[in-house]
Amino acid sequence: MTLRSLLMGAVASATLAPAAFAERGADGEVNIIYWQAPSILNPYLSGGTKDIEAASLVIEPLARYNEVGEMVPYLATEIPTVGNGGVSEDLTSITWTIAPDMLWSDGSAVTSADVKFTAEYCMDPEGGCAQAAFFDGVKNVEAIDSLTVKVTFDGPKPNPYGPFVGGQSPIIQAAQFADCLGAKAPECTEANFNPIGTGPFVVDDFRPNDVIQYSANQNYRDPAKPAFAKVTFKGGGDAAAAGRSVLETGEFDYAWNLQLAPDVIAKMEEAGKGKAIAGFGPLIERIEMNMTNPSPDLPPETRATVAEPHPFLTDIRVRKALSLAIDRPLLVEVGYGKAGKVSCDLVPSPAMFASGDMHCATQDLEGAKALLDEAGWVDSNGNGVRDKDGVELSILYQTSTNAVRQDFQALIKDWWEQIGVETELRNLDASVFFGGDPGSPDTFQKFYADVEMYANTFNGTDPQQYLAAYRCGGEPKPSSQWQGENINRFCDPAYDKLIDELARTGDIKKRAEIAIKMNNMLTKDTYTIVPLVHRGRVSAHANSLGGVKLNVWDSEIWNAADWYRIK
Amino acid sequence: MTDQSPDTIAALKDKEPSRPPRSQWIDVWEQLKHHKGALFGGGFLIFITLAVIFMPYIWQIDAQNLDIRNKDMRPIYVALWDGDAKVGWFRPLGTDNLGRDIMANLIAGGRASMAVGWASMILALLIGTSVGVISGYFKKADFWLMRLTDLVLSLPILPLLLVAVTLFREPLRASFGPEGGMFILIVSVVGLTSWMQTARIVRGDILALKEREFILAARSIGTTPGKIILRHLLPNVISPIMVSATLGLATAIITESALSFLGVGFPSDFPTWGKLLADAVQRMEQYPERVVLPGILISLTVLGVNYLGDGLRDALDPRIRGR
């Protein structure tokens, strides 16, 4: 082990030797464009990828995943394992050691108190923490000494790398957020917009839903990094404009998530200013079924909450018919080309956790019609729409504004109308849809629609937290400020048991087995989530930007400290 | 007293007019005829309005029908210089990337755009004229109505529309359906934010007119204010009203296009010219016709309307007429 790390170190220092002479801030400015504009820089208050990734330049976790999905220590000295004694034999606790001399950007030292505070902040029951799933099963977090922190779970935790690992669960400074616990969390605008962090950059100016200016963190642990003195992080616009600004005009250096038709990206690349890069993570484009009634006639306290079950989507045969009617290979061809694959799994990767079941790969319009007939949904009043007991099969189908998604909407609407389901389409501005603003009726959490389409993924390689999101009671609701990850309002006690069982199981094969079972409960057994396309993530960087490693397992700009300008 | 000469009576008699009297509208037409731009503009406007109303009965392909095998077809004229292009007479203007017929979409989109244009124009005209006439004629109302006009004039229309869409979409959708509700919303917001120019122009003209002798005469014989407005004032301000009406139509079409372009407004599968344009922007280089065709239609309609307005102003003003 030591010999190996020594050798690795020697190799690394040899290859990095030229870079070691580099000076902090020597390469000027780098421009990043995210076509969804960040609205907050606190990942604990937003489920949006754009917010988490914009924050990842500033605040860091104890450890994160690299581009091949392996854990690497960030604020910690090493990854605790059973082997090195960091994880207790009975798998109920994990002890992290913070690297010494780690400084916040304001010059104060990072201590175990900050880590402990981060846990308190997210675990506050009134806070509506967006990343609460990471702290699932945490009994308590205690500071052993100023640099050691011990997380104890309420049972054996075979994958104890939930809290404080990955871009979604970074450490925030206790001093800055001290008065922001619980219901007061969203009110701390200054802290939420300008978090003090340990990352390579600090926030100079944050304009919500527009642009962020960062400059190099003078207290960053590596004196030679980051190579860039300033970062301009522009948000907003659309994927096409973002792609064009990197690939065709060269105004920006890095564009995130170019969800564009394959022919469009290829055409942009021909301009020769940059290149598109792709990676397959667990990102899956899916249709989410709403198990609760989103009718605008209901009062805001109960609308789209578990108090009001959905009038027809609670019938599994309707959900199954909707899924059967979809021709997924055609969706892949139209929307993603090489950057997409047909998948019927909520967890399509890593391969070990994917069921690989292809039950949904072929379209069956006749089967869907037969299923609806059998369930008693027939067109009894002759208006072309199936109905039963006076309820029409009429669906409001929402998603974010994006050309590929609108194409998908049009195709799926066509198929659904062929089986006698009336479909109304709605598209919402992505910054609003994923913004998580409890005051807006248009967020994906509020889900004021019957079905909605978007893509989601998880950081890291273990789907435990991702699957734990579908626990009963974890749904967004008025009492949680509409935060929560159980978007479908799915609730099955048997599923909750599996969440707990997965949380207790250490054997990796057994874990995969349970995860696949849970995946199937959400997909092919209940059609609560209807996966469409396993998407590769396509981003683009300018030819002059070096050091980019597209990471599908964590924040995409996880290694911005290592980026440099190719001269 | 009985021997009054018949000559005197004859002298008092009016002579027969040398020509039959001409109505004002014939004069207007005579003048308009000489304005080539207005003729072209008006002709195009009538053509496009009739086309969007009646074409769906001739070209019976459903605009929303997906025909994925025939996707990405080029317009038939591309065959002139590119023999290998995927073209066909059954899709004369080609298809989009999901195989929807572009000609059918242009017609359906035109219906939406023109309907929004006409409806908001009429709404803006009604509000603008009433506000202008009332504030010009009744001194007491003048101050408050003009301050209201200033207030509305300072509202930025696009942000206002975005807020209105968020606030009122759901109640309107519940009452009028997704497309009807959005139609009402867009028409009302465009109408409610574009009447101010009309109001100001009308007010100015009314202020000048109401001091003229013929109004004084009408008032002296006891004509009520309502009758004065209807009989004497409105016919005299018809020219600025017509002009702002044509400009209002153009503004409304452009605003609707801008909204569709931004992705708010009508549902994504409901074609309007603005939305067709917006959807096509990404593939502008490979399929320029998808941008150019709706773009040309928007530009020509707006240009036509503007020329018509220009010609009407000249034709309706008796002082310029005949020059």
PDB file of C-alpha atoms in Angstrom, chain A residues 238 240 244 248 260-261 263-264 267 294 296-297 303 330 333-334 396 401 403 406-414 423-429 440-442 448, chain B residues 64-68 71-72 96-98 100 165-167 169-171 173-174 177-179 262-269 275 279 281-287:
ATOM      1  CA  ASP A 238     -30.538  27.534 -23.727  1.00  0.00           C
ATOM      2  CA  ALA A 240     -27.989  25.554 -28.206  1.00  0.00           C
ATOM      3  CA  ARG A 244     -22.553  27.622 -29.898  1.00  0.00           C
ATOM      4  CA  GLU A 248     -18.612  28.000 -32.739  1.00  0.00           C
ATOM      5  CA  LEU A 260     -29.116  18.919 -28.191  1.00  0.00           C
ATOM      6  CA  ALA A 261     -30.004  16.728 -31.109  1.00  0.00           C
ATOM      7  CA  ASP A 263     -26.815  16.339 -35.698  1.00  0.00           C
ATOM      8  CA  VAL A 264     -26.851  19.815 -34.167  1.00  0.00           C
ATOM      9  CA  LYS A 267     -22.583  20.636 -36.958  1.00  0.00           C
ATOM     10  CA  PRO A 294     -52.714  18.063  -9.061  1.00  0.00           C
ATOM     11  CA  PRO A 296     -56.241  23.296  -9.575  1.00  0.00           C
ATOM     12  CA  ASP A 297     -59.687  22.972  -7.968  1.00  0.00           C
ATOM     13  CA  ARG A 303     -53.212  19.949  -3.933  1.00  0.00           C
ATOM     14  CA  LEU A 330     -37.131   6.017 -31.838  1.00  0.00           C
ATOM     15  CA  GLU A 333     -32.637   8.102 -32.497  1.00  0.00           C
ATOM     16  CA  VAL A 334     -34.458  11.431 -32.599  1.00  0.00           C
ATOM     17  CA  LEU A 396     -51.107  17.341 -18.364  1.00  0.00           C
ATOM     18  CA  THR A 401     -38.056  24.131 -22.180  1.00  0.00           C
ATOM     19  CA  ALA A 403     -35.767  21.373 -28.006  1.00  0.00           C
ATOM     20  CA  GLN A 406     -40.271  19.257 -26.761  1.00  0.00           C
ATOM     21  CA  ASP A 407     -39.647  16.747 -29.549  1.00  0.00           C
ATOM     22  CA  PHE A 408     -40.105  13.935 -27.048  1.00  0.00           C
ATOM     23  CA  GLN A 409     -43.280  15.558 -25.812  1.00  0.00           C
ATOM     24  CA  ALA A 410     -44.684  15.763 -29.321  1.00  0.00           C
ATOM     25  CA  LEU A 411     -43.857  12.125 -30.078  1.00  0.00           C
ATOM     26  CA  ILE A 412     -45.179  10.793 -26.795  1.00  0.00           C
ATOM     27  CA  LYS A 413     -48.329  12.873 -27.066  1.00  0.00           C
ATOM     28  CA  ASP A 414     -48.883  11.347 -30.495  1.00  0.00           C
ATOM     29  CA  THR A 423     -52.493  14.863 -23.592  1.00  0.00           C
ATOM     30  CA  GLU A 424     -51.828  18.505 -22.946  1.00  0.00           C
ATOM     31  CA  LEU A 425     -48.231  19.678 -23.150  1.00  0.00           C
ATOM     32  CA  ARG A 426     -46.601  22.328 -21.064  1.00  0.00           C
ATOM     33  CA  ASN A 427     -43.009  23.451 -21.054  1.00  0.00           C
ATOM     34  CA  LEU A 428     -41.485  25.652 -18.411  1.00  0.00           C
ATOM     35  CA  ASP A 429     -38.284  27.620 -18.281  1.00  0.00           C
ATOM     36  CA  SER A 440     -43.588  29.227  -7.796  1.00  0.00           C
ATOM     37  CA  PRO A 441     -46.315  26.849  -8.998  1.00  0.00           C
ATOM     38  CA  ASP A 442     -44.057  25.632 -11.796  1.00  0.00           C
ATOM     39  CA  TYR A 448     -48.807  20.518 -10.550  1.00  0.00           C
TER      40      TYR A 448
ATOM     41  CA  GLN B  64     -49.534  18.089 -35.559  1.00  0.00           C
ATOM     42  CA  ASN B  65     -49.454  14.779 -37.369  1.00  0.00           C
ATOM     43  CA  LEU B  66     -46.081  13.095 -36.863  1.00  0.00           C
ATOM     44  CA  ASP B  67     -44.767  11.141 -39.812  1.00  0.00           C
ATOM     45  CA  ILE B  68     -41.369  10.054 -38.638  1.00  0.00           C
ATOM     46  CA  LYS B  71     -38.786  13.595 -41.433  1.00  0.00           C
ATOM     47  CA  ASP B  72     -36.327  16.303 -42.453  1.00  0.00           C
ATOM     48  CA  ASP B  96     -39.500  19.210 -39.702  1.00  0.00           C
ATOM     49  CA  ASN B  97     -37.336  16.861 -37.671  1.00  0.00           C
ATOM     50  CA  LEU B  98     -40.363  14.914 -36.450  1.00  0.00           C
ATOM     51  CA  ARG B 100     -44.626  17.407 -39.356  1.00  0.00           C
ATOM     52  CA  VAL B 165     -48.510  33.849 -17.403  1.00  0.00           C
ATOM     53  CA  THR B 166     -47.398  32.525 -14.012  1.00  0.00           C
ATOM     54  CA  LEU B 167     -50.280  34.108 -12.127  1.00  0.00           C
ATOM     55  CA  ARG B 169     -52.408  30.550 -16.466  1.00  0.00           C
ATOM     56  CA  GLU B 170     -54.046  28.027 -14.186  1.00  0.00           C
ATOM     57  CA  PRO B 171     -57.386  29.764 -13.573  1.00  0.00           C
ATOM     58  CA  ARG B 173     -56.732  27.088 -18.304  1.00  0.00           C
ATOM     59  CA  ALA B 174     -59.359  25.674 -15.969  1.00  0.00           C
ATOM     60  CA  GLY B 177     -58.778  25.037 -21.847  1.00  0.00           C
ATOM     61  CA  PRO B 178     -55.015  25.290 -22.382  1.00  0.00           C
ATOM     62  CA  GLU B 179     -55.082  26.982 -25.770  1.00  0.00           C
ATOM     63  CA  LEU B 262     -39.039  32.511 -25.379  1.00  0.00           C
ATOM     64  CA  GLY B 263     -40.930  29.284 -24.791  1.00  0.00           C
ATOM     65  CA  VAL B 264     -43.764  30.757 -22.750  1.00  0.00           C
ATOM     66  CA  GLY B 265     -47.160  31.247 -24.222  1.00  0.00           C
ATOM     67  CA  PHE B 266     -48.967  28.552 -26.117  1.00  0.00           C
ATOM     68  CA  PRO B 267     -48.306  24.833 -25.426  1.00  0.00           C
ATOM     69  CA  SER B 268     -45.262  23.505 -27.255  1.00  0.00           C
ATOM     70  CA  ASP B 269     -47.255  21.532 -29.813  1.00  0.00           C
ATOM     71  CA  LYS B 275     -42.746  29.095 -32.261  1.00  0.00           C
ATOM     72  CA  ASP B 279     -37.892  25.611 -32.984  1.00  0.00           C
ATOM     73  CA  VAL B 281     -33.166  28.146 -35.031  1.00  0.00           C
ATOM     74  CA  GLN B 282     -30.901  25.260 -33.977  1.00  0.00           C
ATOM     75  CA  ARG B 283     -30.912  23.722 -37.436  1.00  0.00           C
ATOM     76  CA  MET B 284     -30.706  27.022 -39.225  1.00  0.00           C
ATOM     77  CA  GLU B 285     -27.672  25.997 -41.210  1.00  0.00           C
ATOM     78  CA  GLN B 286     -28.898  22.649 -42.514  1.00  0.00           C
ATOM     79  CA  TYR B 287     -32.529  23.644 -43.039  1.00  0.00           C
TER      80      TYR B 287
END
